Coordinates of C-alpha atoms in Angstrom, one line a residue:
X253 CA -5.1 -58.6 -32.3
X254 CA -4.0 -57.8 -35.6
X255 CA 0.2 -58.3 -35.1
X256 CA 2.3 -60.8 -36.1
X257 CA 1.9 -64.9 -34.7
X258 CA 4.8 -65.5 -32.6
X259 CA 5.9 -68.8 -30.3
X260 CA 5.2 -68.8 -26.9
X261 CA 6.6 -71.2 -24.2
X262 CA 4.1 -72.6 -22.5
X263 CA 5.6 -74.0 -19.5
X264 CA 6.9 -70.7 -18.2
X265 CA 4.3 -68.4 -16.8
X266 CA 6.0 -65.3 -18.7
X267 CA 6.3 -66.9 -22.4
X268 CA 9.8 -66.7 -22.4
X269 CA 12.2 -69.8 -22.7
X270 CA 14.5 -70.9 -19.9
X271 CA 16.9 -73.8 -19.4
X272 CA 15.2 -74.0 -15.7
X273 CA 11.7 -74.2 -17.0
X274 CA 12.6 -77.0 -20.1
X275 CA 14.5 -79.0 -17.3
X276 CA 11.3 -78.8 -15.3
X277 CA 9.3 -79.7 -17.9
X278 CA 11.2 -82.7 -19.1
X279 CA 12.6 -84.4 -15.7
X280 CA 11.1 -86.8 -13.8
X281 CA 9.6 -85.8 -10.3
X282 CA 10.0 -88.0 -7.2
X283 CA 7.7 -87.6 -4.2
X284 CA 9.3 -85.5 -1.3
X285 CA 10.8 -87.0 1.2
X286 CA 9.5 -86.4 4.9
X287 CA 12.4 -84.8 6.8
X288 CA 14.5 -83.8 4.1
X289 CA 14.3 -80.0 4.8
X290 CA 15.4 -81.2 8.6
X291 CA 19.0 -82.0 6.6
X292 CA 20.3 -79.3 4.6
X293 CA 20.3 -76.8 7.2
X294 CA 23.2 -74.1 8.4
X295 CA 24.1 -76.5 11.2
X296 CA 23.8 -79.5 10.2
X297 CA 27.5 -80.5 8.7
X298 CA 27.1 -81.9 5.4
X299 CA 28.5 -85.1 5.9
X300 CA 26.1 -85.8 8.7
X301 CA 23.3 -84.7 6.8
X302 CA 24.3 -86.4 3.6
X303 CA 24.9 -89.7 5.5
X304 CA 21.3 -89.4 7.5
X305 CA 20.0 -88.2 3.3
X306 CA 21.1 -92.4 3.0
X307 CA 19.1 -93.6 5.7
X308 CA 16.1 -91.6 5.0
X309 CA 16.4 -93.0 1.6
X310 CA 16.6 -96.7 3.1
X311 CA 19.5 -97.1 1.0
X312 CA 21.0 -99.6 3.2
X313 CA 21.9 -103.6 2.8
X314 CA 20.5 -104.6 5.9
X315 CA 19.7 -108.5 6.2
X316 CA 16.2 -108.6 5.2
X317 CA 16.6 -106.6 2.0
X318 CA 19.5 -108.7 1.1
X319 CA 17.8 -112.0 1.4
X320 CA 14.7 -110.7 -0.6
X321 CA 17.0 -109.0 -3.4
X322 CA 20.0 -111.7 -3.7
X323 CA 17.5 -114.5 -2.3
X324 CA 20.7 -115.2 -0.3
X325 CA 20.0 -117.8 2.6
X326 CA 21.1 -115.6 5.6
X327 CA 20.2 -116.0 9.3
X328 CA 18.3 -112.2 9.7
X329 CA 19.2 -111.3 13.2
X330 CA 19.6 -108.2 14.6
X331 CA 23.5 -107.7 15.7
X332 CA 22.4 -105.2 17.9
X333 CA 19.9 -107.0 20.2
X334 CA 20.4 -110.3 18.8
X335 CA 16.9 -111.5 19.3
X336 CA 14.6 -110.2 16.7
X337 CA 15.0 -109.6 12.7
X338 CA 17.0 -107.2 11.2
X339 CA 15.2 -104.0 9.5
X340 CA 16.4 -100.5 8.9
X341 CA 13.4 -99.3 11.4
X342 CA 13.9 -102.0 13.9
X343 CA 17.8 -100.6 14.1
X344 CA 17.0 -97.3 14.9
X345 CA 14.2 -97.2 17.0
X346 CA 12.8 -101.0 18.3
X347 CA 16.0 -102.9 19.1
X348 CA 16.8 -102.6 22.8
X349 CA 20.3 -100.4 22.1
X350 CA 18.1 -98.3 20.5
X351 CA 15.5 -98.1 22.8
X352 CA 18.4 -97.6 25.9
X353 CA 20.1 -95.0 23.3
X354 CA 16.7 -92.9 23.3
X355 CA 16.0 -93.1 27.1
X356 CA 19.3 -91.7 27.4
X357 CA 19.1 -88.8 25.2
X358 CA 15.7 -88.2 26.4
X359 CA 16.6 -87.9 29.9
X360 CA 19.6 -85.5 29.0
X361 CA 17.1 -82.8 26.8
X362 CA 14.1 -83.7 28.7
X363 CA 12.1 -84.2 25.1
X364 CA 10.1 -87.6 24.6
X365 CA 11.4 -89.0 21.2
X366 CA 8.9 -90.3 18.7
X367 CA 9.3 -93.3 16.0
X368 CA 9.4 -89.9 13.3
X369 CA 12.0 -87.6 12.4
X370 CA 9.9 -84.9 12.2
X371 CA 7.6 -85.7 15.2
X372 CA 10.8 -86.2 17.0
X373 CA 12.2 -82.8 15.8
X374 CA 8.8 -81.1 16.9
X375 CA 8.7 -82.7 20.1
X376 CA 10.9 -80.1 21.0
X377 CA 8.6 -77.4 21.0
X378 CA 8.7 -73.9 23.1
X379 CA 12.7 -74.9 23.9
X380 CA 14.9 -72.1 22.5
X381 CA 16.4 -72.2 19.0
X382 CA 19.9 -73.5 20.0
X383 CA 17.8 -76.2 22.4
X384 CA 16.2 -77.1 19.4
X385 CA 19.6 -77.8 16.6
X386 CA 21.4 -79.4 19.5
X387 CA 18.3 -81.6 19.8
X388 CA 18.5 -81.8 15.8
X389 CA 21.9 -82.9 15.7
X390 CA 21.6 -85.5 18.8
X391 CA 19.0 -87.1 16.6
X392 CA 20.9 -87.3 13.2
X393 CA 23.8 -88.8 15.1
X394 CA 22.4 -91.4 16.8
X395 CA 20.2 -92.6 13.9
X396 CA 23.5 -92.4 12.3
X397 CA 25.6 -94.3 14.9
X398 CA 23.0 -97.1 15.5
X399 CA 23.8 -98.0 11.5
X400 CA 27.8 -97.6 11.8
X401 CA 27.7 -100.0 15.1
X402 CA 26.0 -102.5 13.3
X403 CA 28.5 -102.1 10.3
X404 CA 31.6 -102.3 12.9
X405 CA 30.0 -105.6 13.8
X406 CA 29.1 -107.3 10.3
X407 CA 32.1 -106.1 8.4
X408 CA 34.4 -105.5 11.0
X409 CA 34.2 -108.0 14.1
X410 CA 33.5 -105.2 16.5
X411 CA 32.0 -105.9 20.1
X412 CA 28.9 -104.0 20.3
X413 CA 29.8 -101.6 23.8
X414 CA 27.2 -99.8 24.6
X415 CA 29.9 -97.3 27.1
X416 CA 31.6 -96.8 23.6
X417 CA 28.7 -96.1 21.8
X418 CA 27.4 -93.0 24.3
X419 CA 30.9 -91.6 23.9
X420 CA 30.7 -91.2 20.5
X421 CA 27.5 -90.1 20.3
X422 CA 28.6 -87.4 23.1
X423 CA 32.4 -86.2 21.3
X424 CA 30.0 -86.0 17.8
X425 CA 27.3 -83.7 19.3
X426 CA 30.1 -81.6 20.6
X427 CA 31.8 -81.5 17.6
X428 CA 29.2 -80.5 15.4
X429 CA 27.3 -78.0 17.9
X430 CA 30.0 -75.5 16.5
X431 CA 28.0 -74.8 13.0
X432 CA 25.1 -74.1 15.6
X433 CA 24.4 -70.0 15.8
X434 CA 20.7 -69.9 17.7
X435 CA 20.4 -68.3 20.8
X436 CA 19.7 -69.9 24.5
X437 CA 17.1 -69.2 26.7
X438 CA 19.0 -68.0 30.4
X439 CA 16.8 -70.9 31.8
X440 CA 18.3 -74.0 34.2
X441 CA 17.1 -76.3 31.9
X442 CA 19.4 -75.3 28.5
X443 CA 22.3 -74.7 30.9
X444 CA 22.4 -78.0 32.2
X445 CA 21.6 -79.5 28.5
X446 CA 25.1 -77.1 26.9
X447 CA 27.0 -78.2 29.9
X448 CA 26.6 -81.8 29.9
X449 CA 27.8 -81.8 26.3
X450 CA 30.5 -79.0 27.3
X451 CA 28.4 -76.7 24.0
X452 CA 29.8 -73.2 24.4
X453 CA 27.1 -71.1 25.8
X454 CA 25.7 -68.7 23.3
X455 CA 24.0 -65.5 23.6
X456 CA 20.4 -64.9 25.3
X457 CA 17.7 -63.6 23.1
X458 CA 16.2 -61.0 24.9
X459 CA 12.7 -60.1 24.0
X460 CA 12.2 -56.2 23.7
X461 CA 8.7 -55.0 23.4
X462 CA 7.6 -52.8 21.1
X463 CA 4.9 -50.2 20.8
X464 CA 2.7 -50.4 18.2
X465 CA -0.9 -48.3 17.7
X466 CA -3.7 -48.2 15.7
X467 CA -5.9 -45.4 14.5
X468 CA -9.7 -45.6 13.4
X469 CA -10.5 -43.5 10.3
X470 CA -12.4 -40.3 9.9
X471 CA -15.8 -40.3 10.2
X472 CA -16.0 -39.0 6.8
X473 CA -14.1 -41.8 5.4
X474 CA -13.7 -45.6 5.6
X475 CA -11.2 -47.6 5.9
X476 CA -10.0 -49.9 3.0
X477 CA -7.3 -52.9 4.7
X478 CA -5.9 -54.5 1.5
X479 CA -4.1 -57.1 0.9
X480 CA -2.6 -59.6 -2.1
X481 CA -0.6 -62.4 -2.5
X482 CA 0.7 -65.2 -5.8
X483 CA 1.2 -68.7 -5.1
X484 CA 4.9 -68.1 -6.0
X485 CA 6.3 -65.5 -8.3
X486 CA 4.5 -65.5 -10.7
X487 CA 1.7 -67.9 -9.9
X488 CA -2.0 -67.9 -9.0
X489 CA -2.7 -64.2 -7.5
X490 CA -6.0 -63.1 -5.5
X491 CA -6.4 -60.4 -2.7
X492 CA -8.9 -59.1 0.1
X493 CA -10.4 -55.9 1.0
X494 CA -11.8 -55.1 4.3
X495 CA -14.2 -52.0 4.4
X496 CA -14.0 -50.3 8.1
X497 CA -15.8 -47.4 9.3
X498 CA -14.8 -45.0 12.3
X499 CA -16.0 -46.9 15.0
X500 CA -13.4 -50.0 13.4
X501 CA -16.8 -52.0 13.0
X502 CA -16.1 -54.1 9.7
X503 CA -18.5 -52.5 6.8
X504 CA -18.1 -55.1 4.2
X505 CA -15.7 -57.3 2.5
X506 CA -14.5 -59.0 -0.8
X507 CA -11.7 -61.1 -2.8
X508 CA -11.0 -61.3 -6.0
X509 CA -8.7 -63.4 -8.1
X510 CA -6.3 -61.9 -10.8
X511 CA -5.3 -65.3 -12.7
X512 CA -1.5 -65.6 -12.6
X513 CA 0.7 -63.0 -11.9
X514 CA 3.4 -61.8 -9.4
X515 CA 3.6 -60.5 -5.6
X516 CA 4.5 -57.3 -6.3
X517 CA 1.6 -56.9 -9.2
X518 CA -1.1 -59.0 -6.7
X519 CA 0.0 -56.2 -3.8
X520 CA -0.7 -53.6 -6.9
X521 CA -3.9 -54.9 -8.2
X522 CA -5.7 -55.2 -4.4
X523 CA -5.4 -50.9 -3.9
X524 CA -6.9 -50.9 -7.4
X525 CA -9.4 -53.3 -6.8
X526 CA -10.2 -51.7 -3.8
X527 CA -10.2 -48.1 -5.1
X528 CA -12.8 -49.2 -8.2
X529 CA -14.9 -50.7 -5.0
X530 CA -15.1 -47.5 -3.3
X531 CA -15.7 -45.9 -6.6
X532 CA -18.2 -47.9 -7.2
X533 CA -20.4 -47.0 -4.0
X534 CA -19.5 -43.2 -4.7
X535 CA -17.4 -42.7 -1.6
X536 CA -15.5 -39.7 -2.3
X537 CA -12.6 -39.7 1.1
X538 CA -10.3 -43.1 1.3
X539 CA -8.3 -44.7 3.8
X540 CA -6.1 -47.1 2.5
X541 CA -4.0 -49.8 4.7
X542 CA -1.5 -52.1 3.4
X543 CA 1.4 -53.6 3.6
X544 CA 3.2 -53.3 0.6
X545 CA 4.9 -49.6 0.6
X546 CA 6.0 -50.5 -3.3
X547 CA 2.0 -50.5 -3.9
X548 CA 1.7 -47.3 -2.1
X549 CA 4.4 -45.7 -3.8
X550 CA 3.2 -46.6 -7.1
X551 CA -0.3 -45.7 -6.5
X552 CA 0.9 -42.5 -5.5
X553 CA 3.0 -41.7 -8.3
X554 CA -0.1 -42.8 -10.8
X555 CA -2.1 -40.4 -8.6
X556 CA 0.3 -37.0 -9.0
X557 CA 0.7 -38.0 -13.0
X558 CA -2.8 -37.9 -13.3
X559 CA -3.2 -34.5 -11.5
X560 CA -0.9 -33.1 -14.0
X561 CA -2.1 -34.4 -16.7

């Protein structure tokens, strides 16, 4: 446009050079893991949840990675049941301990376990929040224990006791459940579940309900509901108007897309839109709804700076 040529970073959205957006460009990406957000949570301990990062990885020696790696010749038996071969999946959810380890747990929380740890986590579903991270917890530890029995045996001789195995489990959950800071439902159920592992009883979440209203427009003016929104910040923005009339019966409607840009500008851009719609039709009285009181506020300072000027 007639100024000087200058260098732009492509790989940031703003043209300006980062360290973060070089390292981004530059490093190599792995697939996600499924689960991994379950880890690094507030009450999960990190060392739980960095030993459970291991076994979600499947970095672990059992016997039948061994033998294919080393192409050592070593009787693959599970030490657990000792009747079937040893795999990472078979210890934690089809060996018989670990099937008598789940039908325990399961009968204490009252949840069905699945062969996932996220299916497992959302099989507790509608039970309060604290409900839910004991639950969370009972599942990293035992996934964890069932690969630290087996260890005790291989490397260390140790009788497999199935008595010393559910203590463990039990003085672990206890332990960690201090990190925990959800609330409890005042129900029978979470009662007994917090007593049997002797978890301090938190507080109840009481629901309060609130009034809320709605008001149709004039009947000299419709009603413009607008709404925007990036695909992170920046990203890809659009928005959506909504044209309502006094009776609330929906008029007409539209979206638009703005290329990339941030929230704050996408909130911006969907008053405008809308306004240039309105405009456009020659409606002269406005209603505007939205949720964004920074678009609001800036509309409304562009509005009085116009009247002055």
């Amino acid at each position: 446009m007639g100024g000087d040529d200058y260098s732009v970073w492509k790989p940031d959205y703003k043209g300006r050079f980062s360290v973060n957006s070089a390292k981004d460009l530059i490093r190599q990406r792995y697939p996600s893991l499924e689960g991994s957000n379950l880890l690094w949570r507030q009450s999960v301990h990190p060392a739980l949840a960095a030993r459970n990062w291991k076994l979600l990885c499947g970095s672990c020696a059992t016997l039948d990675k061994v033998k294919s790696r080393f192409k050592f010749q070593v009787v693959n038996k599970c030490c657990l049941c000792n009747q079937q071969k040893e795999t990472l999946e078979h210890i934690q959810w089809s060996c018989s301990f670990a099937v008598r380890a789940w039908d325990w747990i399961s009968g204490v929380f009252g949840i069905s376990p699945q062969q996932n740890i996220v299916a497992c986590y959302k099989a507790a579903k509608g039970r309060s929040r604290m409900v839910k991270e004991l639950w969370l917890l009972a599942i990293l530890v035992i996934r964890l224990e069932f690969w630290m029995t087996r260890n005790g045996f291989v490397y260390g001789n140790q009788r497999v006791c199935w008595l010393y195995f559910q203590k463990k489990v039990f003085n672990q959950i206890q332990g960690y459940s201090t990190r925990i800071k959800g609330c409890m439902f005042n129900i029978q159920v979470d009662l007994q579940v917090l007593s049997f592992f002797r978890v301090r009883h938190r507080k109840v979440k009481h629901d309060v309900p609130k009034e809320c209203y709605w008001e149709p427009p004039r009947n000299d003016e419709p009603m413009l509901c607008c709404d925007g929104a990036a695909r992170g910040n920046s990203g890809r923005a659009g928005a959506g108007v909504v044209v309502r009339d006094a009776n609330a019966v929906m008029v007409g409607a539209m979206s638009v897309g703005f290329g990339v840009h941030t929230n704050y500008l996408a909130e911006l851009f969907c008053v405008i839109v809308g306004l240039e719609w309105a405009s456009k039709f020659g409606v002269g009285k406005i209603c505007i709804r939205t949720d964004s009181m920074s678009a609001v506020e800036a509309n409304f300072a562009a509005d009085c700076m116009a009247k002055r000027g």
